[in-house]
């Protein structure tokens, strides 16, 4: 019976592979599952497609599923000799994660592959969970990459590490790695990403001008890219958000900041970019603009509600908490406005 079952999965995987090769990317999970059940003859193909399925899971923010596919890739990669991993030697990173659920089990490992680190960093960035722990892992992983690591994969790890350090509020480290990213980048988008992270890592109180300058330079670079790819358009959206938020804190540029934030919303809808986390941040920034700079509490509440709805879908507990607080501020401000004496004639 086991052999008959394996043969069924082998036939199914061959059929699905043809469809997948012809552009049916939507069947990647079904294909990965059939290959995994097809037996030892398919371990190398299972390794490759499981990695693809893991990254495809990020599109729906299904991290538990992504880590399941990564574990399959690790299992099959070891069997076929394809699993490439590095030890984490730093004592801070070797401390066990105290989380006892599925993510804690995934994080408590002594060896990591490039794909595992990239998806762990994505998890921390999107959910706001385990940020410090994962940032420490990523930093040590990057520092232990071999000298002959291919340039493209090194840049990917560097970008993910820099963002993870920024998310963990390790701003000195994220600024340092952002400057490295700027120096070794070989595409305009990589340089723009480095400038964005460098700018955001600078203190808004002490280095506002330098923050704005770095973000403006990143914005100019991305605008100069012709026929932008989907990934470049997503980054375009993130730059619109970062520079827009920065402008809303600068006197004389607040309205320009709101304009950039609204352009980001339009871009995401027009191009169907699907950057839900980025959209949540932009809606939150628009809400703060209206709450703190205008009397339009209704518009602020509407924007915070849009942010909140996304945090529910992403299971972003920290984001939900922030939106509860800001929606509460809207209610307080709305009540206080009801006691104001309105002018009998309109403002000129």
Coordinates of C-alpha atoms in Angstrom, one line a residue, residues 52-292:
X52 CA 9.5 28.2 -3.5
X53 CA 6.4 27.3 -1.5
X54 CA 7.8 28.8 1.7
X55 CA 8.4 32.2 0.0
X56 CA 5.0 31.9 -1.8
X57 CA 3.4 31.6 1.7
X58 CA 4.6 35.1 2.5
X59 CA 2.1 36.5 -0.1
X60 CA -0.8 35.6 2.3
X61 CA 1.3 36.2 5.4
X62 CA 1.0 32.6 6.4
X63 CA 4.2 32.2 8.3
X64 CA 3.4 29.0 10.0
X65 CA 3.0 27.4 6.6
X66 CA 6.2 29.0 5.4
X67 CA 8.2 27.5 8.2
X68 CA 6.6 24.1 7.6
X69 CA 7.9 24.2 4.1
X70 CA 11.3 25.4 5.3
X71 CA 11.5 22.5 7.6
X72 CA 10.7 20.1 4.7
X73 CA 13.4 21.8 2.6
X74 CA 15.9 21.4 5.5
X75 CA 15.0 17.7 5.8
X76 CA 15.2 16.9 2.1
X77 CA 18.2 19.2 1.5
X78 CA 20.2 17.3 4.1
X79 CA 19.3 14.0 2.3
X80 CA 20.4 15.2 -1.1
X81 CA 23.3 17.4 0.0
X82 CA 21.7 20.7 -1.1
X83 CA 21.1 22.1 2.4
X84 CA 23.5 25.0 2.8
X85 CA 23.7 26.3 6.4
X86 CA 25.9 28.2 8.8
X87 CA 26.3 28.0 12.6
X88 CA 25.3 30.9 14.8
X89 CA 28.3 31.3 17.2
X90 CA 27.5 34.5 19.1
X91 CA 26.5 33.8 22.7
X92 CA 23.6 36.3 22.6
X93 CA 22.1 34.6 19.6
X94 CA 22.6 31.1 21.0
X95 CA 20.3 31.8 24.0
X96 CA 17.1 29.8 23.5
X97 CA 14.0 31.6 22.6
X98 CA 11.5 31.4 25.4
X99 CA 8.4 31.3 23.2
X100 CA 7.0 27.7 23.4
X101 CA 4.7 27.8 20.4
X102 CA 5.5 27.0 16.8
X103 CA 7.6 30.1 16.2
X104 CA 9.7 29.4 19.3
X105 CA 10.3 25.9 18.1
X106 CA 11.4 27.2 14.7
X107 CA 13.8 29.8 16.2
X108 CA 15.5 27.4 18.6
X109 CA 18.0 26.0 16.2
X110 CA 21.8 26.3 16.0
X111 CA 22.2 26.3 12.2
X112 CA 20.5 28.5 9.7
X113 CA 20.2 28.7 5.9
X114 CA 19.9 31.9 3.8
X115 CA 16.2 31.2 3.2
X116 CA 15.4 30.5 6.9
X117 CA 17.0 33.8 7.9
X118 CA 15.3 35.8 5.2
X119 CA 11.8 34.5 6.1
X120 CA 12.5 34.9 9.8
X121 CA 13.4 38.6 9.2
X122 CA 10.2 39.0 7.1
X123 CA 8.2 37.5 10.0
X124 CA 9.6 39.9 12.5
X125 CA 9.1 42.9 10.2
X126 CA 5.5 42.0 9.4
X127 CA 4.2 40.9 12.8
X128 CA 6.4 42.9 15.1
X129 CA 7.1 39.7 17.1
X130 CA 10.6 38.4 18.2
X131 CA 12.2 41.5 16.6
X132 CA 15.3 41.6 18.9
X133 CA 15.9 37.9 18.9
X134 CA 15.7 37.7 15.1
X135 CA 17.8 40.8 14.6
X136 CA 20.6 39.3 16.7
X137 CA 20.4 36.0 14.7
X138 CA 20.4 37.9 11.4
X139 CA 23.4 40.1 12.4
X140 CA 25.5 37.1 13.4
X141 CA 24.4 35.1 10.3
X142 CA 25.5 38.0 8.0
X143 CA 28.8 38.3 9.8
X144 CA 29.5 34.6 9.4
X145 CA 28.8 34.4 5.7
X146 CA 31.8 33.0 3.8
X147 CA 33.9 35.3 1.7
X148 CA 32.8 33.5 -1.5
X149 CA 29.1 34.0 -0.8
X150 CA 27.5 35.1 -4.1
X151 CA 27.0 38.8 -4.3
X152 CA 23.3 38.7 -4.9
X153 CA 22.5 36.5 -1.9
X154 CA 24.9 38.5 0.3
X155 CA 23.0 41.7 -0.6
X156 CA 19.7 40.0 0.2
X157 CA 20.9 38.9 3.6
X158 CA 22.4 42.4 4.3
X159 CA 19.1 44.2 3.4
X160 CA 17.1 41.8 5.6
X161 CA 19.6 42.2 8.5
X162 CA 19.6 46.0 8.2
X163 CA 15.8 46.1 8.3
X164 CA 15.6 43.6 11.2
X165 CA 18.0 45.7 13.2
X166 CA 16.0 48.9 12.4
X167 CA 12.8 47.1 13.5
X168 CA 14.5 46.0 16.7
X169 CA 15.4 49.7 17.3
X170 CA 19.1 49.0 17.1
X171 CA 19.6 52.2 15.2
X172 CA 23.4 52.5 15.5
X173 CA 23.8 49.0 14.0
X174 CA 21.1 49.5 11.3
X175 CA 22.8 52.8 10.2
X176 CA 26.2 51.0 10.0
X177 CA 24.8 48.2 7.9
X178 CA 22.8 50.6 5.8
X179 CA 26.1 52.4 4.9
X180 CA 27.6 49.1 3.9
X181 CA 24.6 48.4 1.7
X182 CA 25.0 51.8 0.0
X183 CA 28.7 51.1 -0.6
X184 CA 28.4 47.6 -2.1
X185 CA 25.0 48.0 -3.9
X186 CA 25.1 47.3 -7.6
X187 CA 21.5 48.3 -8.5
X188 CA 19.7 51.6 -8.1
X189 CA 17.0 50.0 -5.9
X190 CA 19.6 48.5 -3.5
X191 CA 21.3 51.9 -3.1
X192 CA 17.9 53.5 -2.5
X193 CA 17.0 50.9 0.1
X194 CA 20.3 51.6 1.9
X195 CA 19.6 55.3 1.8
X196 CA 16.1 54.8 3.1
X197 CA 17.3 52.7 6.1
X198 CA 20.2 55.0 6.8
X199 CA 17.8 58.0 6.9
X200 CA 15.3 56.2 9.1
X201 CA 18.0 55.1 11.5
X202 CA 19.1 58.7 12.2
X203 CA 17.6 60.4 15.2
X204 CA 14.6 62.7 14.2
X205 CA 15.5 65.1 17.0
X206 CA 19.2 65.4 16.3
X207 CA 19.5 64.7 12.6
X208 CA 16.2 65.6 11.0
X209 CA 17.9 67.4 8.1
X210 CA 20.1 64.4 7.3
X211 CA 17.1 62.0 7.6
X212 CA 15.2 64.1 5.1
X213 CA 18.2 64.4 2.8
X214 CA 18.8 60.6 2.7
X215 CA 15.1 59.9 2.1
X216 CA 14.9 62.5 -0.7
X217 CA 17.9 61.0 -2.4
X218 CA 16.4 57.5 -2.2
X219 CA 13.1 59.0 -3.6
X220 CA 15.0 60.6 -6.5
X221 CA 16.7 57.3 -7.4
X222 CA 13.5 55.3 -7.5
X223 CA 11.8 57.9 -9.6
X224 CA 14.6 57.8 -12.1
X225 CA 14.1 54.0 -12.7
X226 CA 12.1 53.6 -15.9
X227 CA 9.6 50.7 -16.4
X228 CA 9.8 49.8 -12.8
X229 CA 9.3 46.1 -11.9
X230 CA 6.7 45.0 -9.3
X231 CA 9.3 44.8 -6.6
X232 CA 10.6 48.3 -7.5
X233 CA 7.0 49.6 -7.4
X234 CA 6.6 48.2 -3.9
X235 CA 9.8 49.9 -2.9
X236 CA 8.5 53.1 -4.6
X237 CA 5.5 52.8 -2.3
X238 CA 7.6 52.4 0.8
X239 CA 9.7 55.5 -0.1
X240 CA 6.5 57.5 -0.6
X241 CA 5.5 56.4 2.9
X242 CA 8.8 57.1 4.6
X243 CA 9.3 60.5 3.0
X244 CA 5.7 61.5 3.4
X245 CA 5.8 60.7 7.1
X246 CA 9.0 62.6 7.5
X247 CA 7.6 65.7 5.7
X248 CA 4.5 65.7 8.0
X249 CA 6.8 66.4 10.9
X250 CA 8.5 69.3 9.2
X251 CA 7.0 72.8 9.2
X252 CA 6.2 74.0 5.8
X253 CA 6.2 70.5 4.3
X254 CA 3.3 68.9 6.1
X255 CA 0.8 69.2 3.2
X256 CA 3.4 67.8 0.8
X257 CA 3.8 64.9 3.2
X258 CA 0.1 64.2 3.1
X259 CA 0.2 64.4 -0.7
X260 CA 3.0 61.7 -0.8
X261 CA 1.1 59.5 1.6
X262 CA -2.1 59.7 -0.4
X263 CA 0.0 58.9 -3.6
X264 CA 1.2 55.8 -1.9
X265 CA -2.4 54.6 -1.3
X266 CA -3.2 55.3 -4.9
X267 CA -0.1 53.5 -6.2
X268 CA -0.8 50.4 -4.2
X269 CA -4.4 50.2 -5.5
X270 CA -3.5 51.0 -9.1
X271 CA -0.7 48.5 -9.3
X272 CA -2.3 46.0 -7.0
X273 CA 1.0 45.8 -5.0
X274 CA -0.5 43.9 -2.1
X275 CA 1.8 45.5 0.5
X276 CA -0.6 45.2 3.4
X277 CA 1.9 46.1 6.1
X278 CA 3.0 49.2 4.2
X279 CA -0.6 50.2 3.6
X280 CA -1.3 49.9 7.3
X281 CA 1.6 52.2 8.1
X282 CA 0.5 54.7 5.5
X283 CA -3.1 54.8 6.7
X284 CA -1.8 55.3 10.3
X285 CA 0.4 58.2 9.1
X286 CA -2.6 59.9 7.3
X287 CA -4.7 59.5 10.4
X288 CA -2.0 61.1 12.6
X289 CA -1.8 64.0 10.1
X290 CA -5.5 64.7 10.4
X291 CA -5.6 64.1 14.2
X292 CA -2.8 66.4 15.1

